[in-house]
C-alpha positions in Angstrom: -74.0 -10.6 -97.7 -71.6 -13.8 -98.7 -68.1 -14.0 -96.6 -65.2 -12.1 -98.6 -62.1 -14.3 -99.3 -59.3 -13.4 -97.2 -55.5 -14.3 -97.2 -52.0 -13.1 -96.1 -50.7 -11.9 -99.5 -49.6 -8.0 -100.1 -49.0 -7.0 -103.5 -46.6 -4.1 -103.7 -47.2 -1.8 -107.1 -44.2 0.6 -108.3 -45.4 4.2 -108.2 -42.4 6.3 -108.6 -38.7 6.3 -109.0 -37.1 5.1 -105.6 -34.6 8.1 -105.6 -37.5 10.6 -105.7 -39.3 8.8 -102.7 -39.4 10.1 -99.3 -41.2 8.6 -96.5 -40.2 11.4 -93.8 -37.5 11.7 -91.0 -37.4 9.2 -88.2 -36.2 11.3 -85.0 -35.2 9.8 -81.8 -35.8 11.4 -78.3 -34.1 8.9 -76.4 -30.9 10.0 -74.6 -27.6 9.0 -76.3 -24.8 9.0 -73.8 -22.1 8.9 -76.3 -23.6 12.5 -77.7 -24.4 13.6 -74.1 -21.8 16.1 -72.8 -20.3 17.4 -69.6 -20.0 21.2 -69.7 -17.4 23.5 -67.4 -14.5 21.0 -67.5 -12.1 23.9 -68.7 -12.8 26.2 -65.9 -10.6 27.0 -63.2 -10.7 24.7 -60.0 -9.2 25.9 -56.6 -9.0 24.0 -53.5 -11.8 24.7 -51.1 -13.9 26.5 -53.6 -17.1 24.9 -54.7 -17.2 23.9 -58.4 -20.1 23.4 -60.9 -20.3 21.4 -63.8 -23.3 20.3 -66.1 -24.4 16.9 -67.5 -26.4 17.5 -70.6 -28.4 14.8 -71.9 -28.6 14.8 -75.5 -30.3 12.6 -78.6 -28.2 10.9 -81.3 -28.8 14.2 -83.3 -27.2 16.3 -80.7 -30.4 17.9 -79.5 -31.4 18.5 -75.9 -33.3 15.3 -74.9 -36.8 15.5 -73.9 -36.5 12.4 -72.1 -33.9 13.6 -69.5 -36.6 13.3 -66.5 -36.4 9.7 -67.0 -32.6 9.4 -67.3 -30.5 7.9 -64.7 -27.5 10.1 -64.1 -24.4 8.9 -62.1 -21.4 11.3 -61.5 -18.2 9.9 -59.7 -15.3 12.4 -58.7 -12.1 10.8 -57.2 -10.4 10.5 -55.2 -13.6 10.8 -53.1 -11.9 11.3 -49.7 -10.5 14.6 -50.9 -14.2 16.0 -51.4 -15.8 18.3 -48.9 -19.1 17.8 -50.7 -20.6 16.4 -53.7 -24.3 17.3 -55.0 -26.2 16.4 -57.8 -29.3 18.4 -58.6 -31.6 16.9 -61.1 -32.4 18.6 -64.4 -34.8 21.4 -64.4 -36.3 24.0 -66.7 -33.9 26.8 -65.2 -30.8 24.6 -66.1 -32.3 23.9 -69.6 -32.8 20.3 -68.6 -29.2 20.0 -67.6 -28.2 18.2 -64.3 -26.2 20.5 -62.1 -22.9 18.7 -60.4 -21.6 21.0 -57.2 -18.2 19.4 -55.3 -15.8 21.0 -53.2 -12.1 19.7 -53.7 -10.4 20.1 -50.5 -6.7 19.8 -52.0 -4.7 20.6 -54.9 -3.9 18.0 -57.6 -5.6 15.9 -60.1 -9.2 14.5 -59.7 -11.1 12.1 -62.2 -14.6 12.8 -63.0 -16.9 9.8 -64.7 -20.2 10.2 -65.5 -23.0 7.7 -66.7 -26.2 8.0 -68.1 -28.7 4.9 -67.9 -25.5 3.1 -67.0 -23.3 4.0 -70.2 -20.2 6.4 -70.0 -20.6 9.7 -71.6 -17.9 10.3 -74.4 -16.0 12.7 -72.3 -16.2 10.1 -69.3 -13.8 9.6 -67.6 -12.2 13.1 -67.8 -9.1 14.5 -65.6 -9.2 18.2 -64.1 -6.3 19.9 -62.4 -7.3 21.6 -58.9 -5.0 24.6 -58.0 -4.2 26.2 -54.7 -6.5 28.8 -53.6 -5.8 32.4 -54.6 -7.5 35.1 -52.8 -7.6 38.4 -54.6 -8.9 41.9 -53.4 -11.9 42.8 -55.2 -13.3 45.7 -53.1 -13.4 47.4 -49.6 -15.9 48.8 -47.2 -16.0 52.7 -47.0 -15.9 55.0 -43.9 -16.1 58.6 -43.6 -14.0 58.2 -40.5 -10.6 56.6 -39.5 -10.8 53.1 -38.2 -8.7 50.5 -36.6 -10.7 47.6 -37.4 -10.2 44.3 -35.4 -12.6 41.3 -35.5 -15.5 41.1 -37.8 -19.0 39.2 -37.8 -21.6 39.0 -40.8 -25.0 37.7 -40.5 -27.0 35.7 -43.0 -28.6 39.1 -44.8 -25.0 40.3 -45.1 -24.9 42.9 -42.2 -21.4 43.5 -41.1 -20.3 44.3 -37.7 -16.7 45.6 -37.2 -14.9 46.0 -34.0 -13.2 49.7 -34.3 -10.8 50.4 -31.6 -9.9 53.8 -32.8 -13.3 54.9 -31.5 -13.8 52.1 -29.0 -17.1 51.0 -30.8 -18.8 48.5 -33.2 -19.4 50.0 -36.6 -22.3 48.3 -38.6 -22.5 48.2 -42.3 -25.0 46.8 -44.8 -24.4 44.0 -47.5 -23.4 46.8 -50.1 -20.7 48.2 -47.4 -22.8 51.2 -46.6 -22.0 52.6 -43.1 -25.5 52.3 -40.9 -24.8 53.1 -37.3 -22.5 52.8 -34.4 -22.9 50.7 -31.2 -21.3 51.7 -28.1 -18.6 54.5 -27.1 -15.6 54.8 -25.0 -15.9 54.1 -21.3 -16.4 51.6 -18.3 -20.3 51.3 -17.8 -22.5 49.0 -19.1 -22.8 49.6 -23.0 -19.5 51.5 -23.2 -16.1 50.1 -24.6 -12.4 50.1 -23.9 -10.7 48.6 -27.1 -13.2 46.0 -28.6 -11.4 43.3 -30.0 -13.7 40.8 -31.3 -17.3 40.4 -32.4 -19.4 37.1 -33.0 -23.1 36.5 -33.6 -25.4 35.3 -31.2 -28.2 35.1 -33.4 -29.4 37.6 -36.4 -29.9 40.8 -34.5 -27.4 40.1 -31.5 -23.7 40.1 -31.2 -21.1 39.5 -28.5 -18.2 41.8 -28.2 -15.0 41.3 -26.5 -14.4 44.3 -24.5 -10.3 43.8 -24.2 -9.2 46.4 -21.4 -12.5 46.2 -19.3 -12.0 42.5 -19.4 -15.6 41.5 -20.2 -17.9 40.5 -22.8 -20.7 42.7 -23.7 -23.9 41.9 -25.7 -25.8 44.3 -28.1 -28.7 44.6 -30.7 -27.4 45.4 -33.9 -30.7 47.0 -35.1 -31.2 49.3 -32.1 -27.6 49.6 -30.8 -29.3 48.7 -27.3 -27.0 47.3 -24.5 -28.5 43.7 -23.5 -26.0 42.1 -21.2 -22.4 42.1 -19.8 -20.5 39.3 -17.7 -16.9 38.8 -16.8 -14.1 40.8 -14.8 -10.3 41.0 -14.4 -8.7 38.1 -12.8 -7.3 34.6 -13.2 -10.1 32.4 -11.8 -12.6 30.4 -13.5 -14.8 32.8 -15.5 -12.6 35.8 -15.2 -10.4 37.4 -18.0 -7.0 39.2 -18.4 -7.2 40.8 -21.7 -9.5 38.4 -23.8 -9.2 38.6 -27.4 -11.4 36.5 -29.4 -14.9 35.1 -29.0 -16.8 32.7 -30.9 -20.2 30.5 -30.4 -20.5 26.8 -30.5 -23.6 24.5 -31.8 -25.1 24.7 -28.3 -24.9 28.1 -27.8 -21.9 28.2 -25.5 -19.7 30.9 -25.8 -15.7 30.3 -26.4 -13.2 32.9 -25.2 -9.6 33.0 -25.9 -7.6 34.8 -23.3 -4.2 36.3 -22.8 -4.4 34.0 -19.6 -3.0 31.1 -21.8 -6.3 29.3 -22.2 -9.6 29.0 -23.8 -12.7 29.2 -21.6 -16.1 27.9 -22.5 -19.2 29.6 -20.8 -23.0 29.3 -21.1 -25.1 32.1 -22.8 -25.4 33.6 -19.5 -21.8 33.8 -18.7 -21.3 30.5 -16.3 -17.9 29.1 -17.1 -18.1 25.4 -17.8 -14.9 24.4 -19.2 -11.3 25.5 -19.8 -8.5 23.9 -21.5 -5.0 24.6 -23.1 -3.6 26.0 -19.8 -1.5 22.9 -18.7 0.3 20.0 -20.2 2.6 19.7 -23.2 0.4 21.3 -25.6 -0.1 24.4 -23.4 -1.3 27.6 -25.1 0.7 30.8 -25.2 -1.0 33.8 -25.7 -3.7 32.3 -27.9 -5.8 35.3 -29.5 -8.1 33.5 -32.0 -10.7 30.9 -32.0 -13.1 29.1 -34.1 -15.6 26.2 -33.7 -16.5 23.5 -36.1 -18.3 20.2 -35.8 -17.1 19.4 -32.2 -13.8 21.0 -32.3 -11.9 24.1 -31.1 -9.0 25.5 -33.4 -7.1 28.0 -31.5 -4.6 30.4 -32.8 -1.5 29.9 -30.6 0.3 33.3 -31.4 3.0 32.7 -28.8 4.1 29.2 -30.3 3.6 30.2 -33.8 1.0 27.5 -34.8 -2.9 26.6 -34.6 -4.0 23.7 -32.3 -6.8 22.0 -32.6 -8.8 20.5 -29.7 -12.1 18.0 -29.0 -15.3 19.5 -27.5 -14.1 18.0 -23.9 -10.8 20.3 -24.4 -8.5 17.4 -25.3 -5.8 18.3 -27.6 -5.9 16.5 -31.1 -3.3 18.2 -33.3 -1.2 20.9 -34.4 -1.4 23.2 -37.7 1.5 24.6 -39.0 5.0 25.8 -37.5 7.3 28.8 -36.9 8.5 30.2 -40.7 7.7 32.5 -43.2 7.0 29.7 -46.0 3.6 28.5 -47.2 1.8 26.5 -44.2 3.9 28.6 -41.9 3.5 31.3 -39.5 5.3 34.3 -37.7 2.3 35.3 -35.5 -1.2 33.7 -36.4 -3.6 35.9 -35.1 -7.3 35.6 -36.1 -8.9 32.7 -38.1 -12.2 31.5 -39.7 -13.6 28.4 -40.8 -16.1 28.3 -43.5 -18.9 25.5 -44.2 -16.7 23.6 -46.2 -14.1 23.1 -43.2 -11.7 25.5 -45.1 -9.6 27.4 -42.0 -8.4 31.0 -43.1 -5.7 32.4 -40.9 -4.3 35.9 -40.7 -0.9 36.4 -39.6 0.0 39.4 -37.8 3.8 39.9 -38.4 4.0 39.0 -42.0 0.6 40.1 -43.4 -0.2 36.7 -44.9 -3.8 35.2 -45.2 -3.6 31.3 -45.6 -5.9 28.6 -46.2 -5.6 25.0 -44.6 -7.9 21.9 -44.4 -9.0 20.8 -41.0 -6.4 18.1 -41.1 -3.7 20.7 -41.3 -2.8 20.5 -45.0 -2.0 23.9 -46.7 -4.4 24.5 -49.7 -3.9 28.4 -50.5 -3.6 31.9 -49.7 -4.3 35.6 -50.5 -2.4 37.1 -53.4 -2.2 40.3 -51.5 -0.1 41.1 -48.6 -1.8 42.9 -46.0 -0.3 44.9 -43.1 -2.0 43.0 -39.9 -4.9 41.0 -40.8 -6.8 41.2 -37.8 -10.4 39.8 -38.5 -11.8 37.5 -40.8 -15.4 36.5 -42.1 -17.5 35.6 -45.0 -20.2 37.3 -46.8 -23.5 35.3 -47.9 -22.3 35.4 -51.5 -18.9 33.9 -50.6 -16.9 36.9 -50.8 -14.4 36.9 -47.7 -13.9 40.0 -45.4 -10.3 40.7 -44.3 -9.9 43.3 -41.8 -6.4 45.1 -41.9 -5.6 46.8 -38.4 -2.6 48.9 -39.8 -4.1 49.9 -43.0 -7.5 51.0 -41.6 -9.4 49.2 -43.9 -11.5 46.2 -44.4 -11.2 44.3 -47.6 -13.2 42.0 -49.6 -11.5 39.3 -51.2 -12.6 36.5 -53.8 
């Protein structure tokens, strides 16, 4: 066949009126930063409490972008030095493709949130949020069929609760729903017997240590079977001896820290061998320490006689004081028990005025419980974030949130 002639000429022929011509809809699936949104900015933000917002990538038509997995999302929260943590989780099906941003503001005040998608600011970026002081409110209480005088509290990762009950000289065990399960120990002086248990702490998921105040010792129990495991300590003023010990906690190395009415804190191995004592001399000497907690190589001690908290490093060297005598926010009349959560919030119960206050590790007051208690004598936290407070005088253990 002969070659066909070829050229670059195209001829357009009118087939209909232009106002009736439809060529379809061109729809973009690319993310448009100006249409993308930040969700959750109108919630109530509180100091020391984890907040969550969402970055929602959308197309120019306002639809959820199907390209969000390829998007580069940047989020900044300022001032960054006032954040306990900042985490960005990539979009997933459960979150509807949105990016989840979790952060913990340490202090009350104004924070600035800026967000970018693929290098461009969102229409709401930057935005300002106001972080308020934390306000803890009573949302429930443990139920018991018998009278209790609750002191120290400990909670494992499954939500099992151990409460030192001074009225019955034993430890009560509750499940995560607050249902009573069993009793550990009873009144006496023999191994496994207790006389005025003052505080409890976890050794692991299955075992607890109990401060046996009037027997001047520490005992170890299995929380499931109730079996006695070990005991150490006796009355005295020497190294490794106790005089009405009041509080116990564990450090990251498995050492046992005991606050003692001997005006000191002792650190012992898991077998009860003393390795360090501090707070018993010098210008920052402790006076009747009744609470202690460990956090990131630091010991925080409730110095009840001096009406403040004192912070020491892992070698027992004094670092700083938190609070002072008084009835105002950030002050104490008789600080008793304390608890430090994973974000570094220090929660302190005040025996005489009934207040529960929150501080940063640097010593800044950041919130309080709305409800005034009679004698907050123990503090712990549930896995779901609720705070447990025992009230010795009221004979109750409250859930706060």
